[in-house]
């Protein structure tokens, strides 16, 4: 499960934000991701105001994050297929729980993995993640493919941000006070990743529904 370049352990770079450099077994996770995406292909969703979201998304798990003219929510059903989302692969659950546990969240039980696909030039503006029911559970992020600059702001949308560069295999755990902080991703710089091409993938493991 651990990637072969995994470093010593989690580094708490900000209160509630731990980085586990190269923690993921990228070969194993990428293989499982490809299988999930055959069942629920990435798609660009629409915001409630009618704008197309730049990042293409999919989900696996018991529910999935969706956005459309009606709002943002977690749905048991993939609106594209009208079927349940694909199950979370065992290696996803194992990775997320192992990372959370090393950062002190032994009880982490994710019910959703949101999958984000960034193409060159795409990013994510500053936002909070608050559509989940359980803010005492962390969010675990796994980056694959091209590197990106993630930024963490704080409890308000405005203000100074702390940049964190995320590379293939890096895992980040957000808990405690960081869980509700504003954050975003800078537009992806051009590049070619040997496995993923001109793309970055980010998996975020979350507990959306009450445990
Ligand atoms: C900090 N994704 O999907 S992952 C998102 O790289 C999202 O795709 C980014 O922000 C990405 O919502 C960043 C890191 C992340 C995820 C959720 C957080 C950081 C977070 C929730 C609270 C605080
Ligand atoms: Fe987010």
mmCIF file of C-alpha atoms and ligand atoms in Angstrom:
data_model
loop_
_atom_site.group_PDB
_atom_site.id
_atom_site.type_symbol
_atom_site.label_atom_id
_atom_site.label_comp_id
_atom_site.label_asym_id
_atom_site.label_seq_id
_atom_site.Cartn_x
_atom_site.Cartn_y
_atom_site.Cartn_z
ATOM 1 C CA UNK A 1 0.000 0.000 0.000
ATOM 2 C CA UNK A 2 2.771 2.439 0.884
ATOM 3 C CA UNK A 3 4.555 3.910 -2.130
ATOM 4 C CA UNK A 4 8.194 2.867 -2.400
ATOM 5 C CA UNK A 5 9.386 6.457 -1.820
ATOM 6 C CA UNK A 6 7.201 7.024 1.255
ATOM 7 C CA UNK A 7 8.937 9.343 3.725
ATOM 8 C CA UNK A 8 9.257 8.834 7.466
ATOM 9 C CA UNK A 9 5.770 9.950 8.464
ATOM 10 C CA UNK A 10 3.247 12.767 8.491
ATOM 11 C CA UNK A 11 4.538 16.343 8.643
ATOM 12 C CA UNK A 12 2.120 18.801 10.295
ATOM 13 C CA UNK A 13 2.792 21.874 8.148
ATOM 14 C CA UNK A 14 -0.113 23.932 9.584
ATOM 15 C CA UNK A 15 -2.387 23.202 12.567
ATOM 16 C CA UNK A 16 -4.648 20.368 11.372
ATOM 17 C CA UNK A 17 -2.858 19.890 8.026
ATOM 18 C CA UNK A 18 -0.504 16.959 7.629
ATOM 19 C CA UNK A 19 1.459 16.098 4.479
ATOM 20 C CA UNK A 20 2.581 12.515 3.815
ATOM 21 C CA UNK A 21 4.998 12.888 0.897
ATOM 22 C CA UNK A 22 4.778 10.044 -1.671
ATOM 23 C CA UNK A 23 2.675 7.984 0.731
ATOM 24 C CA UNK A 24 0.435 6.383 -1.907
ATOM 25 C CA UNK A 25 1.251 3.318 -3.988
ATOM 26 C CA UNK A 26 0.596 5.208 -7.214
ATOM 27 C CA UNK A 27 0.599 2.166 -9.482
ATOM 28 C CA UNK A 28 -2.021 0.362 -7.430
ATOM 29 C CA UNK A 29 -4.214 3.424 -6.858
ATOM 30 C CA UNK A 30 -4.060 4.484 -10.533
ATOM 31 C CA UNK A 31 -5.076 1.008 -11.698
ATOM 32 C CA UNK A 32 -8.088 0.998 -9.352
ATOM 33 C CA UNK A 33 -8.971 4.560 -10.408
ATOM 34 C CA UNK A 34 -9.048 3.608 -14.097
ATOM 35 C CA UNK A 35 -11.507 0.799 -13.315
ATOM 36 C CA UNK A 36 -13.790 3.145 -11.314
ATOM 37 C CA UNK A 37 -13.774 5.671 -14.173
ATOM 38 C CA UNK A 38 -14.968 3.098 -16.711
ATOM 39 C CA UNK A 39 -18.145 2.851 -14.581
ATOM 40 C CA UNK A 40 -18.505 6.560 -13.721
ATOM 41 C CA UNK A 41 -16.599 8.691 -16.266
ATOM 42 C CA UNK A 42 -15.439 12.182 -15.234
ATOM 43 C CA UNK A 43 -17.895 14.890 -16.264
ATOM 44 C CA UNK A 44 -18.059 18.673 -15.932
ATOM 45 C CA UNK A 45 -20.902 19.685 -13.657
ATOM 46 C CA UNK A 46 -22.872 22.945 -13.609
ATOM 47 C CA UNK A 47 -23.011 25.332 -10.658
ATOM 48 C CA UNK A 48 -26.380 26.426 -9.230
ATOM 49 C CA UNK A 49 -25.851 29.712 -11.115
ATOM 50 C CA UNK A 50 -25.392 27.884 -14.410
ATOM 51 C CA UNK A 51 -21.596 28.028 -14.886
ATOM 52 C CA UNK A 52 -19.631 24.984 -16.006
ATOM 53 C CA UNK A 53 -17.087 23.839 -13.389
ATOM 54 C CA UNK A 54 -13.576 23.715 -14.935
ATOM 55 C CA UNK A 55 -12.524 20.516 -13.172
ATOM 56 C CA UNK A 56 -14.174 17.290 -14.386
ATOM 57 C CA UNK A 57 -15.452 15.142 -11.512
ATOM 58 C CA UNK A 58 -16.651 11.689 -10.594
ATOM 59 C CA UNK A 59 -17.146 9.745 -7.355
ATOM 60 C CA UNK A 60 -17.028 6.310 -5.840
ATOM 61 C CA UNK A 61 -18.451 5.091 -2.546
ATOM 62 C CA UNK A 62 -21.889 5.049 -0.962
ATOM 63 C CA UNK A 63 -22.664 8.526 -2.283
ATOM 64 C CA UNK A 64 -21.110 11.194 -4.469
ATOM 65 C CA UNK A 65 -20.786 14.980 -4.547
ATOM 66 C CA UNK A 66 -22.861 16.542 -7.318
ATOM 67 C CA UNK A 67 -23.667 20.069 -8.478
ATOM 68 C CA UNK A 68 -26.414 21.225 -10.817
ATOM 69 C CA UNK A 69 -28.968 24.051 -11.121
ATOM 70 C CA UNK A 70 -30.636 22.729 -7.948
ATOM 71 C CA UNK A 71 -27.525 23.095 -5.768
ATOM 72 C CA UNK A 72 -24.558 21.218 -4.283
ATOM 73 C CA UNK A 73 -25.263 17.971 -2.457
ATOM 74 C CA UNK A 74 -24.313 14.347 -1.899
ATOM 75 C CA UNK A 75 -26.360 11.899 -3.969
ATOM 76 C CA UNK A 76 -26.647 8.097 -3.677
ATOM 77 C CA UNK A 77 -27.138 7.925 -7.426
ATOM 78 C CA UNK A 78 -24.877 8.996 -10.301
ATOM 79 C CA UNK A 79 -27.157 11.370 -12.219
ATOM 80 C CA UNK A 80 -25.434 10.429 -15.520
ATOM 81 C CA UNK A 81 -26.130 6.695 -15.240
ATOM 82 C CA UNK A 82 -29.047 6.738 -12.772
ATOM 83 C CA UNK A 83 -27.161 3.916 -11.013
ATOM 84 C CA UNK A 84 -25.354 3.859 -7.653
ATOM 85 C CA UNK A 85 -21.767 5.133 -7.760
ATOM 86 C CA UNK A 86 -19.067 2.450 -8.143
ATOM 87 C CA UNK A 87 -17.894 0.951 -4.843
ATOM 88 C CA UNK A 88 -14.740 2.360 -3.285
ATOM 89 C CA UNK A 89 -11.889 -0.022 -4.177
ATOM 90 C CA UNK A 90 -10.367 -1.749 -1.131
ATOM 91 C CA UNK A 91 -6.982 -0.138 -1.792
ATOM 92 C CA UNK A 92 -8.621 3.331 -1.651
ATOM 93 C CA UNK A 93 -10.218 2.662 1.729
ATOM 94 C CA UNK A 94 -7.010 1.141 3.073
ATOM 95 C CA UNK A 95 -4.916 4.124 1.950
ATOM 96 C CA UNK A 96 -7.309 6.744 3.348
ATOM 97 C CA UNK A 97 -7.694 4.996 6.699
ATOM 98 C CA UNK A 98 -3.966 4.381 7.060
ATOM 99 C CA UNK A 99 -3.126 8.038 6.370
ATOM 100 C CA UNK A 100 -5.865 9.336 8.705
ATOM 101 C CA UNK A 101 -4.816 6.961 11.448
ATOM 102 C CA UNK A 102 -1.173 8.138 11.315
ATOM 103 C CA UNK A 103 -2.468 11.693 11.898
ATOM 104 C CA UNK A 104 -4.578 10.721 14.908
ATOM 105 C CA UNK A 105 -7.927 10.001 13.207
ATOM 106 C CA UNK A 106 -8.208 6.289 13.950
ATOM 107 C CA UNK A 107 -11.997 6.264 13.489
ATOM 108 C CA UNK A 108 -12.030 7.652 9.940
ATOM 109 C CA UNK A 109 -14.715 5.863 7.921
ATOM 110 C CA UNK A 110 -15.022 7.546 4.502
ATOM 111 C CA UNK A 111 -18.262 6.965 2.613
ATOM 112 C CA UNK A 112 -17.285 8.963 -0.476
ATOM 113 C CA UNK A 113 -14.262 9.514 -2.665
ATOM 114 C CA UNK A 114 -14.621 12.616 -4.856
ATOM 115 C CA UNK A 115 -12.434 12.353 -7.954
ATOM 116 C CA UNK A 116 -11.220 15.615 -9.549
ATOM 117 C CA UNK A 117 -9.532 15.727 -12.974
ATOM 118 C CA UNK A 118 -7.476 18.860 -13.717
ATOM 119 C CA UNK A 119 -6.403 19.570 -17.269
ATOM 120 C CA UNK A 120 -3.733 22.175 -18.083
ATOM 121 C CA UNK A 121 -4.931 25.660 -17.096
ATOM 122 C CA UNK A 122 -7.651 24.368 -14.769
ATOM 123 C CA UNK A 123 -7.711 25.199 -11.066
ATOM 124 C CA UNK A 124 -10.150 25.611 -8.207
ATOM 125 C CA UNK A 125 -10.953 28.963 -6.617
ATOM 126 C CA UNK A 126 -10.979 29.528 -2.860
ATOM 127 C CA UNK A 127 -13.815 27.604 -1.192
ATOM 128 C CA UNK A 128 -14.811 25.739 1.961
ATOM 129 C CA UNK A 129 -15.999 22.118 2.007
ATOM 130 C CA UNK A 130 -19.103 22.121 4.178
ATOM 131 C CA UNK A 131 -21.616 19.890 2.390
ATOM 132 C CA UNK A 132 -20.610 17.000 4.662
ATOM 133 C CA UNK A 133 -22.449 16.126 7.890
ATOM 134 C CA UNK A 134 -19.375 15.256 9.973
ATOM 135 C CA UNK A 135 -16.783 17.958 10.562
ATOM 136 C CA UNK A 136 -15.024 15.951 13.273
ATOM 137 C CA UNK A 137 -13.872 13.509 10.584
ATOM 138 C CA UNK A 138 -10.937 14.609 8.444
ATOM 139 C CA UNK A 139 -10.641 14.840 4.668
ATOM 140 C CA UNK A 140 -7.836 12.811 3.095
ATOM 141 C CA UNK A 141 -6.490 13.982 -0.276
ATOM 142 C CA UNK A 142 -4.411 11.885 -2.700
ATOM 143 C CA UNK A 143 -2.698 13.544 -5.675
ATOM 144 C CA UNK A 144 -1.766 11.702 -8.881
ATOM 145 C CA UNK A 145 -0.148 12.805 -12.139
ATOM 146 C CA UNK A 146 1.150 16.338 -12.763
ATOM 147 C CA UNK A 147 2.140 18.488 -9.763
ATOM 148 C CA UNK A 148 -0.074 21.378 -8.672
ATOM 149 C CA UNK A 149 0.134 24.258 -6.254
ATOM 150 C CA UNK A 150 -2.525 23.946 -3.573
ATOM 151 C CA UNK A 151 -3.145 26.931 -1.267
ATOM 152 C CA UNK A 152 -4.558 27.157 2.219
ATOM 153 C CA UNK A 153 -6.024 30.442 3.452
ATOM 154 C CA UNK A 154 -7.894 30.244 6.776
ATOM 155 C CA UNK A 155 -11.347 30.676 8.296
ATOM 156 C CA UNK A 156 -12.075 33.716 6.042
ATOM 157 C CA UNK A 157 -12.018 33.683 2.247
ATOM 158 C CA UNK A 158 -9.648 36.657 2.061
ATOM 159 C CA UNK A 159 -6.163 36.962 3.367
ATOM 160 C CA UNK A 160 -2.693 35.503 3.010
ATOM 161 C CA UNK A 161 -2.394 31.981 1.717
ATOM 162 C CA UNK A 162 0.144 29.256 2.351
ATOM 163 C CA UNK A 163 1.183 27.408 -0.823
ATOM 164 C CA UNK A 164 1.779 23.642 -0.752
ATOM 165 C CA UNK A 165 3.042 21.857 -3.863
ATOM 166 C CA UNK A 166 1.423 18.466 -4.339
ATOM 167 C CA UNK A 167 3.032 15.762 -6.483
ATOM 168 C CA UNK A 168 2.187 12.273 -7.701
ATOM 169 C CA UNK A 169 1.597 10.049 -4.658
ATOM 170 C CA UNK A 170 1.408 12.842 -2.066
ATOM 171 C CA UNK A 171 -1.280 12.430 0.591
ATOM 172 C CA UNK A 172 -2.644 15.275 2.742
ATOM 173 C CA UNK A 173 -4.851 14.953 5.825
ATOM 174 C CA UNK A 174 -7.054 17.928 6.791
ATOM 175 C CA UNK A 175 -8.621 17.785 10.230
ATOM 176 C CA UNK A 176 -9.309 19.839 13.296
ATOM 177 C CA UNK A 177 -9.248 23.573 12.648
ATOM 178 C CA UNK A 178 -8.054 23.150 9.047
ATOM 179 C CA UNK A 179 -11.131 21.125 8.136
ATOM 180 C CA UNK A 180 -13.290 24.202 7.513
ATOM 181 C CA UNK A 181 -10.607 26.550 6.214
ATOM 182 C CA UNK A 182 -10.757 28.150 2.761
ATOM 183 C CA UNK A 183 -8.443 26.590 0.202
ATOM 184 C CA UNK A 184 -7.996 26.192 -3.545
ATOM 185 C CA UNK A 185 -5.742 25.013 -6.354
ATOM 186 C CA UNK A 186 -3.762 27.227 -8.809
ATOM 187 C CA UNK A 187 -4.248 26.596 -12.531
ATOM 188 C CA UNK A 188 -2.345 23.493 -13.653
ATOM 189 C CA UNK A 189 0.935 24.211 -15.453
ATOM 190 C CA UNK A 190 1.586 22.435 -18.772
ATOM 191 C CA UNK A 191 3.438 19.135 -18.531
ATOM 192 C CA UNK A 192 3.318 15.452 -19.359
ATOM 193 C CA UNK A 193 3.145 12.851 -16.630
ATOM 194 C CA UNK A 194 4.548 9.434 -17.653
ATOM 195 C CA UNK A 195 1.434 7.586 -16.454
ATOM 196 C CA UNK A 196 -1.324 10.199 -16.648
ATOM 197 C CA UNK A 197 -0.279 12.533 -19.507
ATOM 198 C CA UNK A 198 -1.162 16.254 -19.273
ATOM 199 C CA UNK A 199 -3.443 15.710 -16.275
ATOM 200 C CA UNK A 200 -3.594 15.878 -12.484
ATOM 201 C CA UNK A 201 -6.018 13.708 -10.502
ATOM 202 C CA UNK A 202 -7.041 14.406 -6.947
ATOM 203 C CA UNK A 203 -8.996 11.965 -4.800
ATOM 204 C CA UNK A 204 -10.640 13.325 -1.642
ATOM 205 C CA UNK A 205 -11.948 10.853 0.912
ATOM 206 C CA UNK A 206 -14.730 12.232 3.063
ATOM 207 C CA UNK A 207 -17.443 11.258 5.525
ATOM 208 C CA UNK A 208 -20.518 12.868 4.000
ATOM 209 C CA UNK A 209 -23.275 11.204 6.011
ATOM 210 C CA UNK A 210 -23.623 10.685 9.765
ATOM 211 C CA UNK A 211 -21.709 7.559 10.831
HETATM 212 C C1 LIG B 1 -8.833 21.687 3.197
HETATM 213 N N1 LIG B 1 -9.752 19.652 -3.921
HETATM 214 O O1 LIG B 1 -12.242 18.702 -3.918
HETATM 215 S S1 LIG B 1 -7.512 18.594 -2.115
HETATM 216 C C2 LIG B 1 -12.020 19.699 -3.193
HETATM 217 O O2 LIG B 1 -6.551 19.284 -5.150
HETATM 218 C C3 LIG B 1 -10.675 20.284 -3.202
HETATM 219 O O3 LIG B 1 -8.472 18.790 -5.989
HETATM 220 C C4 LIG B 1 -8.427 20.142 -4.089
HETATM 221 O O4 LIG B 1 -10.456 21.271 -2.582
HETATM 222 C C5 LIG B 1 -7.751 19.329 -5.142
HETATM 223 O O5 LIG B 1 -12.846 20.220 -2.443
HETATM 224 C C6 LIG B 1 -7.655 20.164 -2.842
HETATM 225 C C7 LIG B 1 -7.253 19.137 -0.552
HETATM 226 C C8 LIG B 1 -8.414 19.552 0.302
HETATM 227 C C9 LIG B 1 -9.656 18.973 0.207
HETATM 228 C C10 LIG B 1 -10.628 19.331 1.094
HETATM 229 C C11 LIG B 1 -10.361 20.233 2.112
HETATM 230 C C12 LIG B 1 -8.146 20.447 1.280
HETATM 231 C C13 LIG B 1 -9.108 20.794 2.198
HETATM 232 C C14 LIG B 1 -11.328 20.582 3.073
HETATM 233 C C15 LIG B 1 -11.008 21.449 4.077
HETATM 234 C C16 LIG B 1 -9.763 22.014 4.142
HETATM 235 FE FE1 LIG B 2 -12.069 21.645 -1.202
#
